[in-house]
Amino acid sequence: MRDTRGEDYAKRLHDKETARWKQVLNVQAPYRWNLRRHDLGRTLDVGCGIGRNLETLGADSVGVDHNATSVELARERGLNALTVEEWEKSELRVPGAFDAMLVAHVIEHMPPAMGEQVVRDYLPYLKPGGKVLFICPQERGYASDPTHVRWTTGEDLMDLSTSLGLRPEKWRSFPLPRFTGKAFTYNEFNVVATKPA
C-alpha cells in the first residue's frame, strides 16, 4: 500500500487508532494537550484523515482530506470534514477565515514540490498573523508507514515554511527529546510558523 486515497488506508488509520491498548492507556492525551497549548483557534486541518486531531481542535474548525472514506469516518464522529472536491465548492472556503492551519502527518506522504504546493493552495484561507502548525514523524514513525515517501526533518519544515513566505519558530521534538525518535514510533517534529500580517 503506497497510496493514501484508498479505503484500505482509511481502515488502517481507524484500526490503529482504536487498538484496545491505545484506549486503555489513553495514548492520545499528550498529543491532544500539544494541540491545545498552541491555542490555534478556528483551524483548517489540511489532511485531516479520520479526524483524530480535528476532534481536539475548536468546534468551528474544518478538516479537508483527499480520502473520501477518511472524511466519511470523520463525519461519523460528528466532525466538520470535507473532501478536496467538496472544499472547492464550499461556502466555508473564504479567504482569511481561519486563525490557524494544521498540517499534521501530511508532508512526508508526498514529494517536496507537491507538499509545498498543497500547503500554498490552502494558505489564502489563513488570516494574516495566523499560525501554521506542521507535524512530521521522526525516524521510527517514518519507517512505520509504507505510504511515507519523503523523510522530513524539523529543519526541512522550517525551510518549507520560509519558502512559503511564513516565519517559522525553531523546531521542537515532541513528546520526548529528539534522540528517542529513532526508537519511539510516535515522536514528532513540530514547527509553528506565522503568516505575516
PDB file of C-alpha atoms in Angstrom:
ATOM      1  CA  MET A   1       0.000   0.000   0.000  1.00  0.00           C
ATOM      2  CA  ARG A   2       1.663   3.229  -1.192  1.00  0.00           C
ATOM      3  CA  ASP A   3      -1.429   5.373  -1.731  1.00  0.00           C
ATOM      4  CA  THR A   4      -3.332   7.342   0.911  1.00  0.00           C
ATOM      5  CA  ARG A   5      -6.511   7.716  -1.178  1.00  0.00           C
ATOM      6  CA  GLY A   6      -7.940   4.226  -0.794  1.00  0.00           C
ATOM      7  CA  GLU A   7     -10.451   2.744   1.601  1.00  0.00           C
ATOM      8  CA  ASP A   8      -7.708   0.419   2.888  1.00  0.00           C
ATOM      9  CA  TYR A   9      -5.667   3.386   4.095  1.00  0.00           C
ATOM     10  CA  ALA A  10      -8.626   4.876   5.983  1.00  0.00           C
ATOM     11  CA  LYS A  11      -9.320   1.470   7.549  1.00  0.00           C
ATOM     12  CA  ARG A  12      -5.667   1.228   8.605  1.00  0.00           C
ATOM     13  CA  LEU A  13      -5.901   4.617  10.344  1.00  0.00           C
ATOM     14  CA  HIS A  14      -9.100   3.559  12.090  1.00  0.00           C
ATOM     15  CA  ASP A  15      -7.702   0.201  13.203  1.00  0.00           C
ATOM     16  CA  LYS A  16      -4.515   1.785  14.553  1.00  0.00           C
ATOM     17  CA  GLU A  17      -6.423   4.434  16.484  1.00  0.00           C
ATOM     18  CA  THR A  18      -8.964   2.059  18.005  1.00  0.00           C
ATOM     19  CA  ALA A  19      -6.482  -0.601  19.138  1.00  0.00           C
ATOM     20  CA  ARG A  20      -7.524  -1.740  22.631  1.00  0.00           C
ATOM     21  CA  TRP A  21      -4.176  -0.923  24.273  1.00  0.00           C
ATOM     22  CA  LYS A  22      -4.346   2.642  22.973  1.00  0.00           C
ATOM     23  CA  GLN A  23      -7.763   3.110  24.536  1.00  0.00           C
ATOM     24  CA  VAL A  24      -6.717   1.652  27.895  1.00  0.00           C
ATOM     25  CA  LEU A  25      -3.556   3.793  28.119  1.00  0.00           C
ATOM     26  CA  ASN A  26      -5.141   6.948  26.628  1.00  0.00           C
ATOM     27  CA  VAL A  27      -2.041   7.438  24.492  1.00  0.00           C
ATOM     28  CA  GLN A  28      -3.505  10.420  22.635  1.00  0.00           C
ATOM     29  CA  ALA A  29      -3.633  12.581  25.786  1.00  0.00           C
ATOM     30  CA  PRO A  30      -0.185  14.218  25.309  1.00  0.00           C
ATOM     31  CA  TYR A  31      -0.896  14.896  21.621  1.00  0.00           C
ATOM     32  CA  ARG A  32      -4.264  16.483  22.432  1.00  0.00           C
ATOM     33  CA  TRP A  33      -2.524  18.616  25.060  1.00  0.00           C
ATOM     34  CA  ASN A  34       0.089  19.644  22.479  1.00  0.00           C
ATOM     35  CA  LEU A  35      -2.610  20.869  20.090  1.00  0.00           C
ATOM     36  CA  ARG A  36      -4.490  22.732  22.838  1.00  0.00           C
ATOM     37  CA  ARG A  37      -1.391  24.504  24.171  1.00  0.00           C
ATOM     38  CA  HIS A  38      -0.833  26.163  20.788  1.00  0.00           C
ATOM     39  CA  ASP A  39      -4.213  27.907  21.161  1.00  0.00           C
ATOM     40  CA  LEU A  40      -4.868  27.620  17.430  1.00  0.00           C
ATOM     41  CA  GLY A  41      -8.444  28.915  17.399  1.00  0.00           C
ATOM     42  CA  ARG A  42     -10.542  28.159  14.338  1.00  0.00           C
ATOM     43  CA  THR A  43      -8.311  25.768  12.415  1.00  0.00           C
ATOM     44  CA  LEU A  44      -8.222  24.394   8.890  1.00  0.00           C
ATOM     45  CA  ASP A  45      -6.920  20.830   9.307  1.00  0.00           C
ATOM     46  CA  VAL A  46      -5.307  20.004   5.958  1.00  0.00           C
ATOM     47  CA  GLY A  47      -5.076  16.236   5.547  1.00  0.00           C
ATOM     48  CA  CYS A  48      -7.396  15.616   8.483  1.00  0.00           C
ATOM     49  CA  GLY A  49      -7.609  11.859   7.906  1.00  0.00           C
ATOM     50  CA  ILE A  50     -10.294  10.256  10.050  1.00  0.00           C
ATOM     51  CA  GLY A  51     -10.391  13.283  12.364  1.00  0.00           C
ATOM     52  CA  ARG A  52      -8.121  12.352  15.250  1.00  0.00           C
ATOM     53  CA  ASN A  53      -6.686  15.883  15.535  1.00  0.00           C
ATOM     54  CA  LEU A  54      -9.823  17.620  14.305  1.00  0.00           C
ATOM     55  CA  GLU A  55     -11.628  16.212  17.342  1.00  0.00           C
ATOM     56  CA  THR A  56      -9.309  18.235  19.624  1.00  0.00           C
ATOM     57  CA  LEU A  57      -9.444  21.478  17.659  1.00  0.00           C
ATOM     58  CA  GLY A  58     -12.095  24.181  18.149  1.00  0.00           C
ATOM     59  CA  ALA A  59     -15.711  23.308  17.364  1.00  0.00           C
ATOM     60  CA  ASP A  60     -15.771  25.563  14.305  1.00  0.00           C
ATOM     61  CA  SER A  61     -12.638  24.009  12.814  1.00  0.00           C
ATOM     62  CA  VAL A  62     -12.802  22.290   9.426  1.00  0.00           C
ATOM     63  CA  GLY A  63     -10.922  19.292   8.074  1.00  0.00           C
ATOM     64  CA  VAL A  64     -10.096  18.569   4.440  1.00  0.00           C
ATOM     65  CA  ASP A  65      -8.770  15.288   3.078  1.00  0.00           C
ATOM     66  CA  HIS A  66      -8.404  13.636  -0.318  1.00  0.00           C
ATOM     67  CA  ASN A  67      -9.539  10.265   1.061  1.00  0.00           C
ATOM     68  CA  ALA A  68     -13.345  10.087   0.851  1.00  0.00           C
ATOM     69  CA  THR A  69     -13.536   7.133   3.268  1.00  0.00           C
ATOM     70  CA  SER A  70     -11.476   9.026   5.859  1.00  0.00           C
ATOM     71  CA  VAL A  71     -13.778  12.031   5.506  1.00  0.00           C
ATOM     72  CA  GLU A  72     -16.805   9.770   5.966  1.00  0.00           C
ATOM     73  CA  LEU A  73     -15.292   8.293   9.154  1.00  0.00           C
ATOM     74  CA  ALA A  74     -14.539  11.798  10.467  1.00  0.00           C
ATOM     75  CA  ARG A  75     -18.139  12.831   9.826  1.00  0.00           C
ATOM     76  CA  GLU A  76     -19.376   9.755  11.712  1.00  0.00           C
ATOM     77  CA  ARG A  77     -17.538  11.243  14.714  1.00  0.00           C
ATOM     78  CA  GLY A  78     -19.599  14.418  14.315  1.00  0.00           C
ATOM     79  CA  LEU A  79     -16.744  16.427  12.801  1.00  0.00           C
ATOM     80  CA  ASN A  80     -16.873  19.001  10.023  1.00  0.00           C
ATOM     81  CA  ALA A  81     -14.789  17.282   7.340  1.00  0.00           C
ATOM     82  CA  LEU A  82     -14.812  17.724   3.566  1.00  0.00           C
ATOM     83  CA  THR A  83     -13.217  16.024   0.618  1.00  0.00           C
ATOM     84  CA  VAL A  84     -10.965  18.220  -1.505  1.00  0.00           C
ATOM     85  CA  GLU A  85     -13.702  18.368  -4.140  1.00  0.00           C
ATOM     86  CA  GLU A  86     -16.304  19.445  -1.558  1.00  0.00           C
ATOM     87  CA  TRP A  87     -13.920  22.073  -0.193  1.00  0.00           C
ATOM     88  CA  GLU A  88     -13.529  23.568  -3.665  1.00  0.00           C
ATOM     89  CA  LYS A  89     -17.304  24.258  -3.757  1.00  0.00           C
ATOM     90  CA  SER A  90     -17.826  25.001  -0.056  1.00  0.00           C
ATOM     91  CA  GLU A  91     -19.161  28.247   1.404  1.00  0.00           C
ATOM     92  CA  LEU A  92     -16.545  27.709   4.155  1.00  0.00           C
ATOM     93  CA  ARG A  93     -13.812  28.433   1.616  1.00  0.00           C
ATOM     94  CA  VAL A  94     -13.413  32.116   2.496  1.00  0.00           C
ATOM     95  CA  PRO A  95     -10.034  33.894   2.300  1.00  0.00           C
ATOM     96  CA  GLY A  96      -8.638  34.775   5.730  1.00  0.00           C
ATOM     97  CA  ALA A  97     -11.386  32.868   7.575  1.00  0.00           C
ATOM     98  CA  PHE A  98      -9.150  30.649   9.723  1.00  0.00           C
ATOM     99  CA  ASP A  99      -6.956  31.524  12.699  1.00  0.00           C
ATOM    100  CA  ALA A 100      -4.637  28.586  12.056  1.00  0.00           C
ATOM    101  CA  MET A 101      -3.795  25.691   9.784  1.00  0.00           C
ATOM    102  CA  LEU A 102      -2.750  22.248  10.929  1.00  0.00           C
ATOM    103  CA  VAL A 103      -0.607  20.174   8.557  1.00  0.00           C
ATOM    104  CA  ALA A 104      -0.007  17.030  10.618  1.00  0.00           C
ATOM    105  CA  HIS A 105       1.474  13.890   9.107  1.00  0.00           C
ATOM    106  CA  VAL A 106       0.951  15.129   5.552  1.00  0.00           C
ATOM    107  CA  ILE A 107       4.247  16.434   4.139  1.00  0.00           C
ATOM    108  CA  GLU A 108       6.044  13.088   4.452  1.00  0.00           C
ATOM    109  CA  HIS A 109       3.457  11.493   2.145  1.00  0.00           C
ATOM    110  CA  MET A 110       4.471  13.455  -0.974  1.00  0.00           C
ATOM    111  CA  PRO A 111       7.478  14.755  -2.889  1.00  0.00           C
ATOM    112  CA  PRO A 112       8.769  18.187  -1.790  1.00  0.00           C
ATOM    113  CA  ALA A 113       7.279  20.251  -4.637  1.00  0.00           C
ATOM    114  CA  MET A 114       3.867  18.642  -4.202  1.00  0.00           C
ATOM    115  CA  GLY A 115       3.905  19.163  -0.431  1.00  0.00           C
ATOM    116  CA  GLU A 116       4.778  22.809  -0.878  1.00  0.00           C
ATOM    117  CA  GLN A 117       2.004  23.278  -3.431  1.00  0.00           C
ATOM    118  CA  VAL A 118      -0.611  21.646  -1.207  1.00  0.00           C
ATOM    119  CA  VAL A 119       0.182  24.000   1.670  1.00  0.00           C
ATOM    120  CA  ARG A 120       0.385  27.010  -0.679  1.00  0.00           C
ATOM    121  CA  ASP A 121      -3.099  26.202  -2.025  1.00  0.00           C
ATOM    122  CA  TYR A 122      -4.626  26.485   1.464  1.00  0.00           C
ATOM    123  CA  LEU A 123      -2.668  29.489   2.762  1.00  0.00           C
ATOM    124  CA  PRO A 124      -5.105  32.102   1.372  1.00  0.00           C
ATOM    125  CA  TYR A 125      -7.707  30.835   3.864  1.00  0.00           C
ATOM    126  CA  LEU A 126      -5.401  31.596   6.805  1.00  0.00           C
ATOM    127  CA  LYS A 127      -5.766  35.096   8.206  1.00  0.00           C
ATOM    128  CA  PRO A 128      -2.736  37.425   8.279  1.00  0.00           C
ATOM    129  CA  GLY A 129      -0.885  36.798  11.529  1.00  0.00           C
ATOM    130  CA  GLY A 130      -2.319  33.257  11.691  1.00  0.00           C
ATOM    131  CA  LYS A 131      -0.276  30.193  12.616  1.00  0.00           C
ATOM    132  CA  VAL A 132       0.566  27.037  10.704  1.00  0.00           C
ATOM    133  CA  LEU A 133       1.467  24.021  12.835  1.00  0.00           C
ATOM    134  CA  PHE A 134       3.478  21.425  10.909  1.00  0.00           C
ATOM    135  CA  ILE A 135       3.948  17.949  12.410  1.00  0.00           C
ATOM    136  CA  CYS A 136       6.002  15.100  10.904  1.00  0.00           C
ATOM    137  CA  PRO A 137       7.214  11.789  12.335  1.00  0.00           C
ATOM    138  CA  GLN A 138      10.783  11.090  13.328  1.00  0.00           C
ATOM    139  CA  GLU A 139      12.774   8.025  12.164  1.00  0.00           C
ATOM    140  CA  ARG A 140      10.833   5.206  13.789  1.00  0.00           C
ATOM    141  CA  GLY A 141       7.467   6.721  12.876  1.00  0.00           C
ATOM    142  CA  TYR A 142       8.605   7.411   9.337  1.00  0.00           C
ATOM    143  CA  ALA A 143       9.652   3.761   8.888  1.00  0.00           C
ATOM    144  CA  SER A 144       6.323   2.508  10.290  1.00  0.00           C
ATOM    145  CA  ASP A 145       4.169   3.597   7.334  1.00  0.00           C
ATOM    146  CA  PRO A 146       4.680   2.320   3.772  1.00  0.00           C
ATOM    147  CA  THR A 147       2.906   5.391   2.355  1.00  0.00           C
ATOM    148  CA  HIS A 148       5.684   7.712   3.550  1.00  0.00           C
ATOM    149  CA  VAL A 149       7.779   8.862   0.594  1.00  0.00           C
ATOM    150  CA  ARG A 150       9.820  11.796   1.925  1.00  0.00           C
ATOM    151  CA  TRP A 151      11.921  11.826   5.084  1.00  0.00           C
ATOM    152  CA  THR A 152      11.278  15.259   6.593  1.00  0.00           C
ATOM    153  CA  THR A 153      13.189  16.821   9.485  1.00  0.00           C
ATOM    154  CA  GLY A 154      12.397  19.815  11.664  1.00  0.00           C
ATOM    155  CA  GLU A 155      14.858  21.829   9.575  1.00  0.00           C
ATOM    156  CA  ASP A 156      13.022  20.746   6.418  1.00  0.00           C
ATOM    157  CA  LEU A 157       9.751  22.010   7.897  1.00  0.00           C
ATOM    158  CA  MET A 158      11.387  25.320   8.777  1.00  0.00           C
ATOM    159  CA  ASP A 159      12.766  25.590   5.217  1.00  0.00           C
ATOM    160  CA  LEU A 160       9.343  24.775   3.783  1.00  0.00           C
ATOM    161  CA  SER A 161       7.787  27.482   5.946  1.00  0.00           C
ATOM    162  CA  THR A 162      10.307  30.053   4.759  1.00  0.00           C
ATOM    163  CA  SER A 163       9.790  29.113   1.095  1.00  0.00           C
ATOM    164  CA  LEU A 164       6.046  29.671   1.608  1.00  0.00           C
ATOM    165  CA  GLY A 165       6.660  33.169   2.981  1.00  0.00           C
ATOM    166  CA  LEU A 166       5.937  32.133   6.573  1.00  0.00           C
ATOM    167  CA  ARG A 167       8.041  32.961   9.634  1.00  0.00           C
ATOM    168  CA  PRO A 168       8.960  29.722  11.404  1.00  0.00           C
ATOM    169  CA  GLU A 169       9.950  29.276  15.009  1.00  0.00           C
ATOM    170  CA  LYS A 170      12.702  26.784  15.865  1.00  0.00           C
ATOM    171  CA  TRP A 171      11.501  23.196  15.509  1.00  0.00           C
ATOM    172  CA  ARG A 172      10.735  21.120  18.584  1.00  0.00           C
ATOM    173  CA  SER A 173      10.746  17.416  19.323  1.00  0.00           C
ATOM    174  CA  PHE A 174       7.536  16.132  20.900  1.00  0.00           C
ATOM    175  CA  PRO A 175       6.674  14.446  23.210  1.00  0.00           C
ATOM    176  CA  LEU A 176      10.187  13.222  24.024  1.00  0.00           C
ATOM    177  CA  PRO A 177      13.706  14.515  23.316  1.00  0.00           C
ATOM    178  CA  ARG A 178      14.958  14.195  19.749  1.00  0.00           C
ATOM    179  CA  PHE A 179      17.178  11.120  20.270  1.00  0.00           C
ATOM    180  CA  THR A 180      14.143   8.987  21.166  1.00  0.00           C
ATOM    181  CA  GLY A 181      12.731   9.371  17.649  1.00  0.00           C
ATOM    182  CA  LYS A 182      14.983   6.556  16.469  1.00  0.00           C
ATOM    183  CA  ALA A 183      13.219   4.095  18.763  1.00  0.00           C
ATOM    184  CA  PHE A 184       9.827   5.625  19.675  1.00  0.00           C
ATOM    185  CA  THR A 185       7.311   5.471  16.826  1.00  0.00           C
ATOM    186  CA  TYR A 186       5.244   8.430  17.999  1.00  0.00           C
ATOM    187  CA  ASN A 187       7.957  11.070  18.444  1.00  0.00           C
ATOM    188  CA  GLU A 188       7.410  14.031  16.137  1.00  0.00           C
ATOM    189  CA  PHE A 189       8.967  17.163  14.696  1.00  0.00           C
ATOM    190  CA  ASN A 190       6.786  20.225  15.385  1.00  0.00           C
ATOM    191  CA  VAL A 191       7.197  23.603  13.710  1.00  0.00           C
ATOM    192  CA  VAL A 192       4.980  26.635  14.279  1.00  0.00           C
ATOM    193  CA  ALA A 193       5.147  29.256  11.533  1.00  0.00           C
ATOM    194  CA  THR A 194       3.325  32.576  11.292  1.00  0.00           C
ATOM    195  CA  LYS A 195       1.787  34.156   8.216  1.00  0.00           C
ATOM    196  CA  PRO A 196       2.964  37.770   8.012  1.00  0.00           C
ATOM    197  CA  ALA A 197       0.296  40.345   8.899  1.00  0.00           C
TER     198      ALA A 197
END
